[in-house]
């Protein structure tokens, strides 16, 4: 989502006559678009600020911080980093050009945060995109779920959906430009809907009718996904066979503390249904280890879930306390070293599972959308299941080819293009 916001901001600046500089020394403006979902992401942004400060001292560079960290810390940022020229929350990005013009004319630092309403007009500005084959398409902003560890509802505000016609116009235009794949983005896509919160399947049907080669979406919440969506995934020819379904923990006690509103057995039923309906589909997840109150027994339930479900891959995060969240008031009682140890154990179990699951694809064919040639002369692409595939043979970039898989690695597959 942040990447899409960054693209969109850059597009706006380019359409208003700004140009990208080849390095910060030659720039008059630097915008750091931040993520605050974990401390680590925030820390990276703060380090970058320190680096840009030196350049500012040399060439007068104006430094602006946008995104979720702006809303998380507000005026404190101007106090802690007095050399910052502007701090704008995610909702303010729609007024970015006016804000930047003001910055340059007034020469005063500006703070504009806390207005987490409205929706960006993604169809305006020059439609700059980083990639040529896959395009991110934001379908909604904000979140109403208030998972107890998560800062998103506080920094991005209440959930609001973009008008369907706006989304469809954007995807039509992408198709005309030659894009082959769209990734529909939202914190909880299953509750998409303007007025009616059950609009996601309808949206998928309408996007499918446009005829763009591939449709992906992220993220689904286990409490909101249902059989109808799984059936739609199967029936709609352009929708990819990949489901990202964050589990977070295998312990019902921890899931309750996290305010996730499902228990492990609900999740297991969902996975069973998914695999019954889409047998060749892949499933990936997010896991948090070391959440407050996570005992060894609770952690073992997460390991049990990983072993039981056998995800194709999983992002495994160490719990990171976030300001304003409910869990920030819980005692962060799993020590740093223990979190680290649990993270490593879960990662190594998942690594083995990912590898074994990839091995099952050897001697099978996968439809791969070829993205670009790598340094070894292989085409790098992705299968419908979102597996990275390196394919040998001749083809064009941006086409879907059948690839016979002959080698498996933890995070990718290799094979030959078959005509
Ligand atoms: N809306 C999506 C994504 C939210 S952020 C969803 O509901 O899944 C992506 C992932 O970051 C989450 O799934 C969670 O696993 C992780 N995450 C969020 N807050 C976190 C925190 N405070 N500490 C560690 N991981 C966190
Ligand atoms: Fe955060 Fe939960 Fe909303 Fe995802 S669903 S953004 S984890 S509050």
XYZ file of C-alpha atoms and ligand atoms in Angstrom:
453
model
C 0.000 0.000 0.000
C 2.826 2.367 0.838
C 4.539 1.545 -2.413
C 1.384 2.428 -4.305
C 1.067 5.692 -2.349
C 4.703 6.514 -3.185
C 4.135 5.833 -6.890
C 1.051 7.991 -6.825
C 2.818 10.884 -5.101
C 5.705 10.693 -7.549
C 3.221 10.641 -10.446
C 1.628 13.832 -9.137
C 4.948 15.584 -8.747
C 6.047 14.548 -12.237
C 2.800 15.791 -13.754
C 3.377 19.168 -12.067
C 6.804 19.587 -13.619
C 9.048 18.029 -10.983
C 11.842 15.746 -12.139
C 13.577 12.911 -10.324
C 17.157 13.636 -9.275
C 19.875 11.043 -9.812
C 21.072 11.406 -6.204
C 20.063 13.356 -3.084
C 22.985 15.770 -3.506
C 21.331 17.093 -6.687
C 17.814 17.201 -5.251
C 15.865 20.160 -3.881
C 13.213 17.973 -2.232
C 13.274 14.584 -0.523
C 10.076 12.834 0.540
C 10.318 9.866 2.862
C 7.099 7.874 2.734
C 7.027 5.890 5.960
C 5.488 2.708 7.334
C 4.967 2.381 11.070
C 3.587 -1.147 11.310
C 6.695 -2.318 13.173
C 9.478 -0.427 14.933
C 12.031 -1.715 12.432
C 10.357 0.054 9.472
C 10.159 3.287 11.408
C 13.763 3.046 12.504
C 14.896 2.780 8.887
C 13.084 6.031 8.075
C 14.681 7.801 11.066
C 18.159 6.658 9.982
C 17.504 7.985 6.492
C 16.498 11.325 8.019
C 19.901 11.533 9.714
C 21.619 10.928 6.382
C 19.507 13.546 4.556
C 20.186 16.114 7.259
C 23.869 16.194 6.235
C 22.876 16.830 2.634
C 20.444 19.523 3.714
C 23.326 21.311 5.442
C 25.224 21.319 2.155
C 22.531 22.127 -0.420
C 19.419 23.348 1.446
C 17.405 20.236 0.531
C 13.819 20.343 1.832
C 12.894 17.175 3.717
C 9.321 15.970 4.006
C 8.077 12.944 5.899
C 4.776 11.413 4.781
C 2.864 8.227 5.601
C 1.862 6.453 8.768
C 4.766 7.535 10.982
C 3.598 11.136 10.510
C 0.213 10.307 12.029
C 1.743 8.112 14.726
C 4.005 10.837 16.221
C 2.649 14.124 14.828
C 4.331 17.262 16.315
C 6.860 15.148 18.202
C 8.575 14.546 14.849
C 9.216 18.266 14.356
C 10.605 18.428 17.885
C 12.855 15.375 17.492
C 13.937 16.237 13.949
C 13.824 20.065 13.832
C 15.398 20.071 10.372
C 12.251 18.440 8.908
C 10.387 20.859 6.614
C 7.087 19.022 6.404
C 5.222 16.210 8.140
C 2.096 15.009 6.302
C -0.078 12.040 7.231
C -1.305 9.534 4.639
C -4.586 11.404 4.153
C -2.687 14.620 3.410
C -0.924 13.115 0.429
C -3.846 14.154 -1.758
C -2.940 17.783 -1.102
C 0.734 17.120 -1.530
C 1.380 19.510 -4.411
C -0.270 22.453 -2.625
C 1.613 21.614 0.564
C 4.941 21.431 -1.255
C 4.294 24.727 -3.049
C 3.519 26.316 0.331
C 6.692 24.901 1.810
C 8.828 26.482 -0.884
C 7.037 29.835 -0.765
C 6.755 30.230 3.016
C 10.028 28.621 4.092
C 8.316 27.547 7.334
C 8.052 23.973 8.562
C 4.578 22.490 8.263
C 2.632 19.841 10.103
C -0.557 18.399 8.673
C -1.771 15.184 10.232
C -4.790 13.526 11.795
C -7.320 13.886 8.979
C -7.782 10.200 8.289
C -10.845 10.557 6.106
C -11.590 10.747 2.394
C -9.930 8.678 -0.231
C -7.115 9.524 -2.594
C -8.048 10.145 -6.176
C -5.784 7.526 -7.662
C -6.984 8.261 -11.200
C -5.594 11.795 -11.131
C -2.052 12.942 -11.836
C 0.300 11.223 -14.274
C -0.150 7.527 -13.746
C 3.481 6.777 -12.900
C 4.159 3.080 -12.176
C 7.386 1.470 -11.088
C 6.638 -1.815 -12.826
C 5.601 -2.514 -16.412
C 3.714 -5.799 -16.065
C 2.088 -5.800 -12.626
C 0.273 -2.800 -11.189
C -0.896 -2.179 -7.633
C -4.459 -0.885 -7.405
C -5.695 0.436 -4.048
C -9.348 -0.420 -3.563
C -9.796 0.837 -0.009
C -8.026 2.656 2.800
C -8.015 2.367 6.584
C -9.233 -0.472 8.782
C -11.972 -1.048 11.366
C -10.680 -4.254 12.870
C -8.488 -2.948 15.680
C -6.333 -6.046 16.077
C -4.789 -5.232 19.432
C -1.181 -5.112 18.163
C -1.859 -3.042 15.063
C -1.315 0.665 14.492
C -3.064 0.783 11.102
C -6.545 1.914 12.294
C -4.914 4.756 14.260
C -2.764 6.065 11.441
C -4.905 5.303 8.389
C -8.276 5.821 9.996
C -11.615 4.065 9.515
C -12.155 1.755 6.607
C -13.431 3.406 3.440
C -13.790 1.915 -0.012
C -13.022 3.526 -3.314
C -15.905 3.885 -5.790
C -16.134 0.785 -8.004
C -16.192 2.812 -11.223
C -12.959 4.587 -10.267
C -11.269 1.235 -9.720
C -12.615 -0.220 -12.960
C -11.532 2.885 -14.941
C -8.036 2.546 -13.519
C -7.846 -1.133 -14.472
C -9.229 -0.517 -17.983
C -6.510 2.092 -18.493
C -3.858 -0.290 -17.169
C -4.980 -2.986 -19.585
C -4.801 -0.561 -22.475
C -1.256 0.348 -21.467
C -0.292 -3.318 -21.667
C -0.338 -4.320 -18.001
C -0.951 -8.018 -17.483
C -1.610 -8.240 -13.762
C -3.303 -6.160 -11.090
C -2.907 -6.550 -7.353
C -5.994 -5.199 -5.560
C -4.894 -3.703 -2.257
C -6.737 -3.137 0.992
C -6.172 -3.874 4.673
C -9.217 -6.131 4.630
C -10.403 -6.598 1.056
C -13.223 -8.941 2.068
C -15.201 -6.054 3.486
C -14.880 -3.927 0.333
C -18.042 -2.062 -0.526
C -19.363 1.447 -0.870
C -22.468 1.448 1.324
C -22.659 -2.328 1.226
C -19.778 -4.204 2.866
C -20.313 -7.338 0.773
C -19.074 -5.934 -2.458
C -15.762 -7.698 -2.903
C -17.015 -10.651 -4.926
C -18.966 -8.313 -7.183
C -15.853 -6.189 -7.646
C -13.820 -9.286 -8.527
C -16.451 -10.257 -11.112
C -16.325 -6.804 -12.653
C -12.542 -6.717 -12.747
C -12.532 -10.220 -14.206
C -14.837 -9.035 -17.008
C -12.254 -6.423 -18.062
C -10.135 -9.326 -19.225
C -6.785 -8.326 -17.724
C -4.693 -11.498 -17.634
C -4.278 -11.852 -13.882
C -5.962 -10.548 -10.756
C -4.503 -10.845 -7.258
C -5.732 -9.355 -4.006
C -4.383 -8.709 -0.542
C -5.185 -8.958 2.387
C -8.028 -11.227 3.445
C -9.126 -11.508 7.063
C -10.085 -15.052 8.200
C -13.180 -13.730 9.970
C -14.551 -12.193 6.764
C -13.670 -14.716 4.080
C -16.401 -17.162 3.088
C -17.193 -20.055 0.738
C -18.645 -17.692 -1.857
C -15.305 -15.935 -2.201
C -13.449 -19.252 -2.531
C -15.921 -20.326 -5.222
C -15.524 -17.007 -7.021
C -11.747 -17.484 -6.956
C -12.230 -20.815 -8.659
C -14.845 -19.659 -11.193
C -13.346 -16.343 -12.279
C -10.768 -17.254 -14.878
C -8.427 -14.312 -14.303
C -8.269 -14.552 -10.510
C -5.029 -16.185 -9.383
C -4.864 -19.325 -7.269
C -3.226 -17.680 -4.293
C -4.662 -16.738 -0.945
C -2.760 -14.657 1.594
C -4.567 -15.303 4.859
C -2.799 -14.019 7.980
C -3.160 -16.460 10.864
C -1.015 -14.482 13.384
C -0.996 -17.208 16.065
C -1.979 -20.833 16.545
C -3.065 -20.269 20.156
C -6.731 -19.450 20.760
C -5.758 -17.549 23.903
C -3.379 -15.315 21.950
C -5.844 -14.898 19.070
C -8.376 -13.632 21.601
C -5.847 -11.212 23.103
C -5.032 -10.077 19.577
C -8.749 -9.393 18.965
C -8.692 -11.488 15.796
C -12.264 -12.853 16.247
C -11.558 -16.445 15.128
C -9.981 -19.497 16.678
C -7.572 -21.977 15.159
C -10.286 -24.520 14.326
C -12.178 -21.864 12.267
C -9.000 -21.165 10.390
C -8.295 -24.861 9.773
C -11.815 -25.276 8.334
C -11.194 -22.371 5.976
C -7.935 -23.891 4.768
C -9.672 -27.241 4.203
C -12.381 -25.596 2.153
C -9.865 -23.603 0.169
C -7.870 -26.711 -0.663
C -10.999 -28.636 -1.588
C -12.217 -25.893 -3.911
C -8.839 -24.914 -5.369
C -6.585 -27.982 -5.018
C -3.666 -26.444 -6.942
C -3.915 -23.127 -5.062
C -1.245 -21.817 -2.711
C -1.742 -20.313 0.708
C 0.558 -17.936 2.566
C 0.305 -16.229 5.928
C 1.630 -13.765 8.505
C 2.639 -14.906 11.988
C 3.592 -12.836 15.027
C 5.760 -14.480 17.692
C 6.353 -13.147 21.204
C 3.006 -11.385 21.623
C 2.397 -10.324 25.279
C 1.340 -13.361 27.319
C 2.609 -15.883 24.738
C 3.765 -18.828 26.877
C 5.920 -21.664 25.553
C 2.691 -23.639 25.228
C 1.063 -20.899 23.146
C 4.128 -20.676 20.937
C 4.002 -24.457 20.452
C 0.423 -24.080 19.230
C 1.742 -21.763 16.507
C 4.368 -24.347 15.551
C 1.621 -26.984 15.549
C -0.434 -24.799 13.202
C 2.533 -24.299 10.857
C 3.145 -28.069 10.743
C -0.538 -28.841 10.359
C -1.389 -26.297 7.642
C 1.863 -26.361 5.713
C 1.761 -22.900 4.200
C 3.585 -22.354 0.924
C 5.369 -19.511 2.664
C 4.940 -17.331 5.729
C 6.105 -13.955 6.961
C 7.103 -14.409 10.574
C 7.427 -11.257 12.662
C 8.605 -10.580 16.192
C 5.965 -8.664 18.126
C 6.763 -4.964 18.161
C 4.837 -2.728 20.618
C 3.162 0.164 18.772
C 1.968 3.450 20.240
C -1.782 3.850 20.911
C -2.618 0.191 20.311
C -4.440 -1.877 22.949
C -1.534 -4.309 23.233
C 0.779 -1.434 24.083
C -0.962 -1.471 27.449
C -0.188 -5.185 27.953
C 3.051 -6.205 29.638
C 5.535 -6.999 26.859
C 6.671 -10.032 28.835
C 8.445 -12.130 26.204
C 12.041 -10.904 26.330
C 13.990 -9.758 23.278
C 16.172 -12.875 23.201
C 13.193 -15.190 23.575
C 11.355 -13.419 20.735
C 14.465 -13.789 18.606
C 14.719 -17.500 19.476
C 11.023 -18.142 18.721
C 11.348 -16.264 15.455
C 14.298 -18.431 14.396
C 12.553 -21.681 15.365
C 9.374 -20.778 13.477
C 11.382 -19.596 10.456
C 13.404 -22.789 10.268
C 10.290 -24.977 10.499
C 8.596 -22.937 7.791
C 11.725 -23.027 5.600
C 11.637 -26.826 5.594
C 7.891 -26.851 4.855
C 8.263 -24.288 2.037
C 11.014 -26.373 0.471
C 9.102 -29.669 0.708
C 6.024 -28.044 -0.792
C 8.046 -26.616 -3.667
C 9.565 -30.086 -4.321
C 6.068 -31.372 -5.089
C 6.007 -29.216 -8.216
C 8.973 -30.977 -9.811
C 7.993 -32.576 -13.157
C 4.761 -30.599 -13.188
C 3.800 -27.662 -15.391
C 3.039 -24.182 -14.118
C 1.669 -21.222 -16.057
C 4.200 -18.465 -15.567
C 3.832 -14.780 -16.385
C 7.361 -13.937 -17.529
C 8.503 -10.622 -16.117
C 12.142 -10.073 -17.055
C 15.378 -11.841 -17.932
C 17.782 -12.310 -15.028
C 21.580 -12.099 -15.133
C 21.885 -15.839 -15.854
C 19.631 -15.656 -18.913
C 16.603 -17.131 -17.148
C 13.242 -15.436 -17.333
C 12.012 -14.520 -13.897
C 8.283 -14.720 -13.519
C 5.476 -15.816 -11.262
C 2.998 -18.629 -11.404
C -0.663 -18.174 -10.609
C 0.180 -19.438 -7.097
C 2.617 -16.518 -6.795
C 5.676 -18.775 -6.831
C 8.767 -17.137 -8.253
C 9.844 -19.236 -11.234
C 13.105 -18.928 -13.179
C 12.531 -20.320 -16.649
C 14.979 -21.242 -19.404
C 13.965 -20.919 -23.061
C 12.886 -18.279 -25.504
C 9.809 -16.118 -25.059
C 8.779 -12.516 -24.704
C 8.482 -10.583 -21.469
C 4.892 -10.103 -20.355
C 3.562 -13.370 -21.782
C 2.242 -16.398 -19.923
C 4.042 -19.634 -20.777
C 3.866 -23.173 -19.559
C 7.003 -24.039 -17.628
C 8.063 -27.585 -16.803
C 9.538 -27.457 -13.302
C 12.806 -29.320 -12.768
C 14.308 -27.794 -9.628
C 12.959 -26.535 -6.312
C 14.476 -24.059 -3.872
C 13.021 -22.651 -0.654
C 11.764 -19.460 -2.257
C 11.654 -20.295 -5.945
C 11.353 -22.921 -8.675
C 13.334 -23.478 -11.869
C 12.261 -25.015 -15.131
C 12.109 -24.979 -18.939
C 9.631 -23.041 -21.037
C 7.594 -25.498 -23.095
C 5.929 -24.126 -26.210
N -4.276 -5.740 7.049
C -3.382 -6.776 6.871
C -1.935 -6.394 7.072
C -1.543 -5.670 8.260
S 0.143 -5.354 8.506
C -3.836 -7.913 7.764
O -4.742 -7.803 8.518
O -3.259 -8.956 7.662
C 0.945 -6.825 7.972
C 1.338 -7.752 9.047
O 2.216 -7.118 9.954
C 0.231 -8.284 9.916
O -0.466 -9.334 9.338
C 0.965 -8.724 11.175
O 1.409 -10.051 11.068
C 2.182 -7.802 11.188
N 2.106 -6.832 12.276
C 1.206 -5.841 12.420
N 1.438 -5.173 13.563
C 2.502 -5.772 14.152
C 3.210 -5.547 15.364
N 2.859 -4.597 16.220
N 4.274 -6.359 15.652
C 4.630 -7.334 14.796
N 3.999 -7.593 13.649
C 2.942 -6.823 13.324
Fe -4.159 -4.217 11.350
Fe -5.911 -6.120 11.917
Fe -6.627 -4.085 10.343
Fe -4.907 -5.905 9.449
S -7.036 -6.287 10.006
S -4.698 -3.688 9.280
S -3.745 -6.437 11.271
S -6.081 -3.957 12.504
